[in-house]
Structure formats: C-alpha cells, structure tokens
Coordinates of C-alpha atoms and ligand atoms in Angstrom, one line a residue:
M81 CA 66.5 135.3 128.4
E82 CA 68.0 134.1 125.0
Y83 CA 65.5 132.0 123.2
Q84 CA 66.7 128.9 121.5
N85 CA 63.4 127.4 120.5
L86 CA 61.3 130.3 119.4
T87 CA 61.5 133.8 118.0
C88 CA 59.5 136.8 119.0
E89 CA 59.1 139.7 116.6
I90 CA 57.3 142.9 117.5
Q91 CA 55.5 144.7 114.7
E92 CA 54.2 148.0 116.2
N93 CA 51.9 146.6 118.9
I94 CA 51.5 143.0 117.5
A95 CA 53.8 140.2 118.7
I96 CA 54.6 137.3 116.4
I97 CA 55.9 134.3 118.3
T98 CA 57.2 131.5 116.0
L99 CA 58.0 128.1 117.6
Q100 CA 61.3 126.8 116.2
R101 CA 62.3 123.3 117.2
P102 CA 62.3 121.7 113.8
K103 CA 64.1 118.5 114.6
A104 CA 61.2 117.4 116.8
L105 CA 58.3 119.1 114.9
N106 CA 58.1 121.7 117.7
A107 CA 57.3 119.1 120.3
L108 CA 57.0 120.7 123.7
N109 CA 59.9 119.7 126.0
Q110 CA 60.8 121.6 129.2
A111 CA 63.1 124.0 127.3
I112 CA 60.5 125.2 124.9
L113 CA 57.8 125.4 127.6
T114 CA 60.1 127.5 129.8
E115 CA 60.7 129.9 126.8
L116 CA 57.0 130.1 126.0
N117 CA 56.3 130.9 129.7
H118 CA 59.0 133.6 129.7
V119 CA 57.9 135.3 126.5
F120 CA 54.3 135.7 127.7
S121 CA 55.0 136.5 131.4
E122 CA 58.2 138.5 131.2
H123 CA 59.0 139.6 127.6
L124 CA 55.8 141.0 126.2
S125 CA 54.7 144.4 127.6
R126 CA 51.3 145.9 128.3
E127 CA 51.7 147.8 125.0
I128 CA 51.0 144.6 123.0
R129 CA 47.5 144.5 121.6
C130 CA 47.5 141.1 119.9
V131 CA 49.8 138.1 119.8
V132 CA 50.1 135.7 116.9
L133 CA 51.5 132.3 117.8
T134 CA 52.7 130.1 115.0
G135 CA 54.9 127.2 114.1
S136 CA 56.6 125.8 110.9
E137 CA 55.0 124.8 107.7
K138 CA 55.0 121.1 108.7
A139 CA 54.1 121.5 112.4
F140 CA 52.4 124.0 114.7
V141 CA 53.3 121.6 117.5
A142 CA 53.4 117.8 117.3
G143 CA 52.6 117.4 121.0
A144 CA 54.4 117.1 124.3
D145 CA 57.9 115.7 123.8
I146 CA 57.3 111.9 123.9
K147 CA 61.0 111.1 124.2
E148 CA 61.3 113.4 127.3
M149 CA 58.2 111.8 128.8
D150 CA 59.7 108.3 128.3
S151 CA 61.7 108.3 131.6
M152 CA 59.1 110.2 133.7
T153 CA 57.8 108.7 136.9
P154 CA 54.1 109.3 137.7
I155 CA 55.0 112.0 140.1
Q156 CA 57.3 113.7 137.5
S157 CA 54.5 113.4 134.9
R158 CA 52.1 115.2 137.2
Y159 CA 54.6 118.0 137.7
F160 CA 55.1 118.1 133.9
A161 CA 51.3 118.3 133.3
R162 CA 50.8 121.0 136.0
S163 CA 53.7 123.1 134.7
G164 CA 52.3 122.9 131.1
Q165 CA 48.8 123.7 132.3
L166 CA 50.0 126.7 134.2
I167 CA 51.9 128.0 131.2
F168 CA 48.8 127.5 129.0
Q169 CA 46.8 129.4 131.6
T170 CA 49.3 132.3 131.4
I171 CA 48.6 132.4 127.6
E172 CA 44.8 132.1 128.1
N173 CA 44.9 134.9 130.6
F174 CA 47.3 137.1 128.7
H175 CA 45.9 140.7 128.7
A176 CA 45.5 140.7 124.8
P177 CA 44.0 138.2 122.4
V178 CA 46.3 135.4 121.1
I179 CA 45.7 134.0 117.6
A180 CA 47.1 130.6 116.8
A181 CA 48.1 130.4 113.2
V182 CA 48.1 126.6 112.8
N183 CA 50.2 125.6 109.7
G184 CA 50.7 121.9 110.1
Y185 CA 50.3 119.3 112.8
A186 CA 48.5 120.4 116.0
L187 CA 48.5 117.1 117.9
G188 CA 48.2 116.4 121.6
G189 CA 49.9 119.2 123.5
G190 CA 49.9 121.2 120.2
C191 CA 46.1 121.0 119.9
E192 CA 45.9 121.9 123.6
L193 CA 48.2 124.9 123.0
A194 CA 46.0 126.1 120.1
L195 CA 43.0 125.6 122.4
A196 CA 44.5 127.9 125.0
C197 CA 44.6 130.7 122.4
D198 CA 41.6 132.9 121.8
I199 CA 41.3 132.2 118.1
R200 CA 42.6 129.4 115.8
L201 CA 43.2 130.1 112.1
A202 CA 44.2 127.0 110.1
S203 CA 46.1 126.4 106.9
Q204 CA 44.5 123.9 104.5
K205 CA 47.4 121.6 105.5
A206 CA 46.7 121.7 109.2
K207 CA 45.9 118.6 111.1
F208 CA 44.4 118.5 114.6
G209 CA 44.0 115.7 117.1
Q210 CA 44.4 114.3 120.6
P211 CA 46.3 111.1 119.9
E212 CA 47.4 110.4 123.6
V213 CA 45.4 107.1 123.9
N214 CA 47.7 105.7 121.2
L215 CA 50.5 106.1 123.8
G216 CA 48.6 104.8 126.7
I217 CA 48.2 108.2 128.3
I218 CA 45.6 111.0 128.4
P219 CA 45.7 114.6 127.3
G220 CA 47.6 116.5 130.1
F221 CA 47.8 120.1 129.1
G222 CA 44.0 120.9 129.4
G223 CA 42.7 119.0 126.4
T224 CA 40.0 117.1 128.1
Q225 CA 38.6 120.4 129.4
R226 CA 39.2 123.0 126.7
L227 CA 38.4 120.7 123.7
T228 CA 35.1 119.8 125.5
R229 CA 34.3 123.5 126.1
T230 CA 35.2 124.4 122.5
V231 CA 33.6 121.7 120.4
G232 CA 31.1 120.3 122.9
P233 CA 31.3 117.0 124.8
G234 CA 30.1 114.7 121.9
K235 CA 32.9 115.6 119.4
A236 CA 35.5 116.0 122.2
R237 CA 34.8 112.5 123.4
E238 CA 35.0 111.1 119.9
L239 CA 38.4 112.8 119.2
I240 CA 39.9 112.0 122.6
Y241 CA 38.7 108.3 122.7
T242 CA 39.6 107.5 119.1
G243 CA 42.8 109.5 118.9
N244 CA 41.8 110.3 115.3
T245 CA 43.5 113.1 113.4
I246 CA 41.2 115.5 111.6
N247 CA 41.9 117.9 108.7
A248 CA 41.5 121.7 108.7
E249 CA 38.0 121.6 107.0
E250 CA 36.7 119.2 109.7
A251 CA 38.3 121.3 112.4
H252 CA 36.5 124.3 111.0
R253 CA 33.2 122.4 110.6
I254 CA 33.2 121.5 114.3
G255 CA 34.3 124.9 115.6
L256 CA 37.8 124.0 116.5
A257 CA 39.2 126.3 113.8
N258 CA 37.7 129.7 113.2
A259 CA 38.7 129.7 109.5
V260 CA 40.8 127.8 107.0
H261 CA 43.1 129.5 104.5
A262 CA 45.5 128.5 101.7
P263 CA 48.9 127.9 103.2
E264 CA 50.4 131.0 101.6
E265 CA 47.5 133.1 102.9
L266 CA 47.6 131.9 106.5
M267 CA 50.0 134.5 107.8
P268 CA 48.7 137.4 105.8
E269 CA 45.1 136.6 106.9
T270 CA 46.2 136.2 110.5
M271 CA 48.0 139.5 110.4
K272 CA 45.0 141.1 108.9
M273 CA 42.9 139.9 111.9
A274 CA 45.6 140.9 114.4
E275 CA 45.7 144.4 112.9
T276 CA 41.9 144.7 113.1
I277 CA 42.0 143.7 116.8
A278 CA 45.0 145.9 117.5
A279 CA 43.2 149.0 116.0
K280 CA 40.3 148.6 118.6
A281 CA 40.3 150.1 122.1
P282 CA 42.8 147.7 123.7
L283 CA 41.4 148.0 127.3
A284 CA 37.9 147.3 126.0
V285 CA 39.3 144.2 124.1
S286 CA 41.1 143.1 127.2
L287 CA 37.9 143.4 129.3
C288 CA 36.0 141.5 126.6
K289 CA 38.5 138.7 126.9
K290 CA 38.3 138.7 130.7
A291 CA 34.4 138.6 130.6
I292 CA 34.4 135.7 128.2
N293 CA 37.2 133.7 130.0
M294 CA 35.9 134.2 133.5
G295 CA 32.2 134.3 132.7
T296 CA 32.4 130.9 131.0
N297 CA 33.2 129.4 134.4
M298 CA 30.4 131.1 136.3
D299 CA 26.6 130.5 136.3
I300 CA 24.8 132.8 133.9
S301 CA 23.3 135.2 136.6
R302 CA 26.8 135.8 138.1
A303 CA 28.4 135.9 134.7
I304 CA 26.1 138.7 133.3
E305 CA 26.5 140.7 136.6
F306 CA 30.3 140.3 136.1
E307 CA 29.8 141.6 132.6
A308 CA 28.0 144.7 134.0
D309 CA 31.0 145.3 136.3
L310 CA 33.4 145.2 133.4
F311 CA 31.1 147.3 131.3
A312 CA 31.3 150.0 134.0
E313 CA 35.1 149.5 134.1
S314 CA 35.2 150.4 130.3
F315 CA 33.4 153.6 131.1
A316 CA 36.3 154.7 133.3
T317 CA 38.7 154.8 130.4
N318 CA 39.8 157.7 128.2
D319 CA 39.4 155.4 125.2
R320 CA 35.6 155.2 125.9
K321 CA 35.5 159.1 125.8
E322 CA 37.5 159.1 122.6
G323 CA 35.5 156.3 121.0
I324 CA 32.1 157.9 121.7
E325 CA 33.3 161.4 120.8
A326 CA 34.8 160.1 117.5
F327 CA 31.5 158.5 116.6
V328 CA 29.5 161.7 117.3
Q329 CA 32.1 163.8 115.4
K330 CA 32.1 161.3 112.5
R331 CA 35.8 160.7 112.6
K332 CA 38.1 157.7 113.2
A333 CA 38.9 157.1 116.9
N334 CA 42.5 157.1 118.0
F335 CA 42.7 154.7 120.9
V336 CA 45.7 155.0 123.2
G337 CA 45.0 152.3 125.8
K338 CA 44.2 154.5 128.7
Ligands
CAA11 N1 57.7 114.2 120.8 C1 59.0 114.0 120.4 N2 59.5 113.9 119.2 C2 58.6 114.0 118.2 C3 57.2 114.3 118.4 C4 56.8 114.3 119.8 N3 55.5 114.6 120.1 N4 56.6 114.3 117.3 C5 57.5 114.1 116.3 N5 58.8 114.0 116.9 C6 60.0 113.8 116.2 C7 60.1 112.4 115.6 O1 60.5 111.5 116.6 C8 61.2 112.6 114.6 O2 62.4 112.6 115.2 P1 63.7 111.8 114.6 O3 63.9 112.4 113.2 O4 64.8 112.0 115.5 O5 63.2 110.4 114.5 C9 60.9 114.0 114.1 O6 60.1 114.6 115.1 C10 60.1 114.0 112.8 O7 58.9 113.2 113.0 P2 58.4 112.0 112.1 O8 59.6 111.4 111.4 O9 57.6 111.1 112.9 O10 57.6 112.8 111.0 P3 56.3 112.2 110.2 O11 56.1 113.2 109.1 O12 56.6 110.8 109.7 O13 55.1 112.2 111.2 C11 53.7 113.0 113.0 C12 54.6 113.3 111.8 C13 52.4 112.3 112.5 C14 53.3 114.3 113.7 C15 54.5 112.1 113.9 O14 55.7 112.6 114.2 C16 53.7 111.8 115.2 O15 52.8 111.0 115.3 N6 54.2 112.5 116.3 C17 53.6 112.3 117.6 C18 52.3 112.9 117.8 C19 51.7 112.6 119.2 O16 51.5 111.5 119.6 N7 51.5 113.7 120.0 C20 51.0 113.6 121.3 C21 52.1 113.6 122.3 S1 51.6 113.2 123.9 C22 51.0 114.7 124.6 O17 51.0 115.7 123.9 C23 50.5 114.6 126.0 C24 49.9 115.9 126.5 O18 48.7 116.1 126.3 C25 50.6 116.7 127.4

C-alpha cells in the first residue's frame, strides 16, 4: 500500500511512523485510519522491537475528522467509532511497545490515539483534551475507557465533561504524559527510550506488554496467575538462557528474539 497520510521509517529494529495530513492538523479521516491500520497490521514485521508514533510540530492529531463526521448518520457514526476502536486495539495489542511522541495538539481522537500507545512523551508545546462535548458528541475511539484507566475516574470525568484542554505539564502531573521535553528534545529523547527498549530481550518485553494489557482487565487473582504463565513462557526462550548466562559471565547480553 502506498501511504499518502503517513510515513514509516525503519531504523534497525525501531519503526518511526509520522502522521502527515497537515492541512487538517492530522485529523483522523477514513483514509488516514486505513493507512494506520495497514502499517501496524501488514507493514511492520515481528523484527520490530519498538514503534515511535508522532505527528507534526503543530499537531500530533487534532481529533477525528469533524468535516467527514458532518454527514454521518447515527448508524454510520457507530461503524466509524467501531472501526477506529478496532484500529486502536491493533495498536494497543501490537507485539512491541508503541511510544507516542506528542508534539502539538492531541485532542479528541488524537488524545485517544495517544492513550492506545504504551507510553506518551510530550513536547512542552503539547496540548491534550477530549473536547467532544463542544460538538455535541462523546469520545468514540475509546476515550471514556482508556482515559479513565490512565488518569483515574475523577480527572477523566473532569476532562471529558468540561472539554478543557490541558498543557503538557498538567498532562504529566496527572499521569497522562510520562515525561515532558523541550520541543527540540522530544524526538531525541523518544529515540533514546525506544533504543533502550529495543536493546532488551524482545520476547520478554512483548510478554510484559501482554501481561499488563490483559491483566488490567482481569481480577487480581487471575491476573497474577496469568503473569506466572507468561513468566514460564519467558523461560522457554533462548534469550532467557542468554540473559542469565551473560549476567553470570559478567558480559552484555545479545538478545536475538528467540
Ligand atoms: N477535523 C477536521 N479538520 C480539522 C480538525 C478536525 N478535528 N481540526 C483542525 N482541522 C482543520 C481546520 O478545519 C482547518 O482547516 P481549514 O484551513 O480548511 O479551515 C485546519 O485544520 C487548521 O485548523 P485551525 O485553523 O482551526 O487551527 P487553529 O490553530 O486555529 O486551531 C485547534 C487548532 C484548536 C486544534 C482547532 O483546529 C480545533 O479545535 N480543532 C478541533 C479539535 C476537536 O474538536 N477535536 C475532536 C474531534 S471529535 C473526535 O475526535 C471524536 C472521537 O472521539 C472519535
């Protein structure tokens, strides 16, 4: 597939996806959603150990495309919400961690997209919010659920009911952003984190992601038992042998992802 609204650059085993629909501040229309789905489900291979998802200096993503939504019937809007939700689940369940490097606006569907990523790093210029109530609609790409799970029900309610936009510092304070960096430092710092993750045992990182994602939706007894199952799975890998041997031999481990 030829991408018109994003680029995907591979640097060793790190993928950098840059959303590029500048005339609409990267608003998510059908075309960009289709490309986003394709890049995660078809384009990126199992060799990828970390993904960086970013936008432009002005906007990570300014939301779902309001102009495209204008003519939707309720049934079409449900299909639109479900298709966006399924794509965001594909990102959430991607085998490797996804870091959102949020440069500018992450509003509505943009905040929801960042929430579907594992980690959010923000530029000092980033702005977050769920402004859907200003349009007479509600968040439809998972915001009512993922924002609540990320920042807790109190803050999620406040942000969703008021539609207020918050700056990067506030997003950091409430746990929506993991860190805030100067604009020019955002990509270097994001790449530093991506490289750190990519140097670890990739199957172990992937199992950690699975344990966190799936365990969050289980009761604690089942979740810790599930963790023990995945712990045992990590013991079946060559990387476990390599990692433990390297520690004993006082050398750096070389993980191959097997
Ligand atoms: N959809 C479609 N087009 C959008 C857009 C969106 N979400 N956000 C911005 N654009 C377009 C603008 O219409 C404008 O296009 P034209 O030049 O053709 O007029 C262009 O991008 C530049 O935007 P502005 O001129 O508005 O830029 P600004 O700097 O003055 O303001 C902004 C920036 C505050 C982000 C403002 O654009 C804005 O409020 N955007 C909408 C944010 C929003 O409400 N997002 C939620 C959408 S609903 C949703 O996401 C539902 C869901 O959960 C699935």
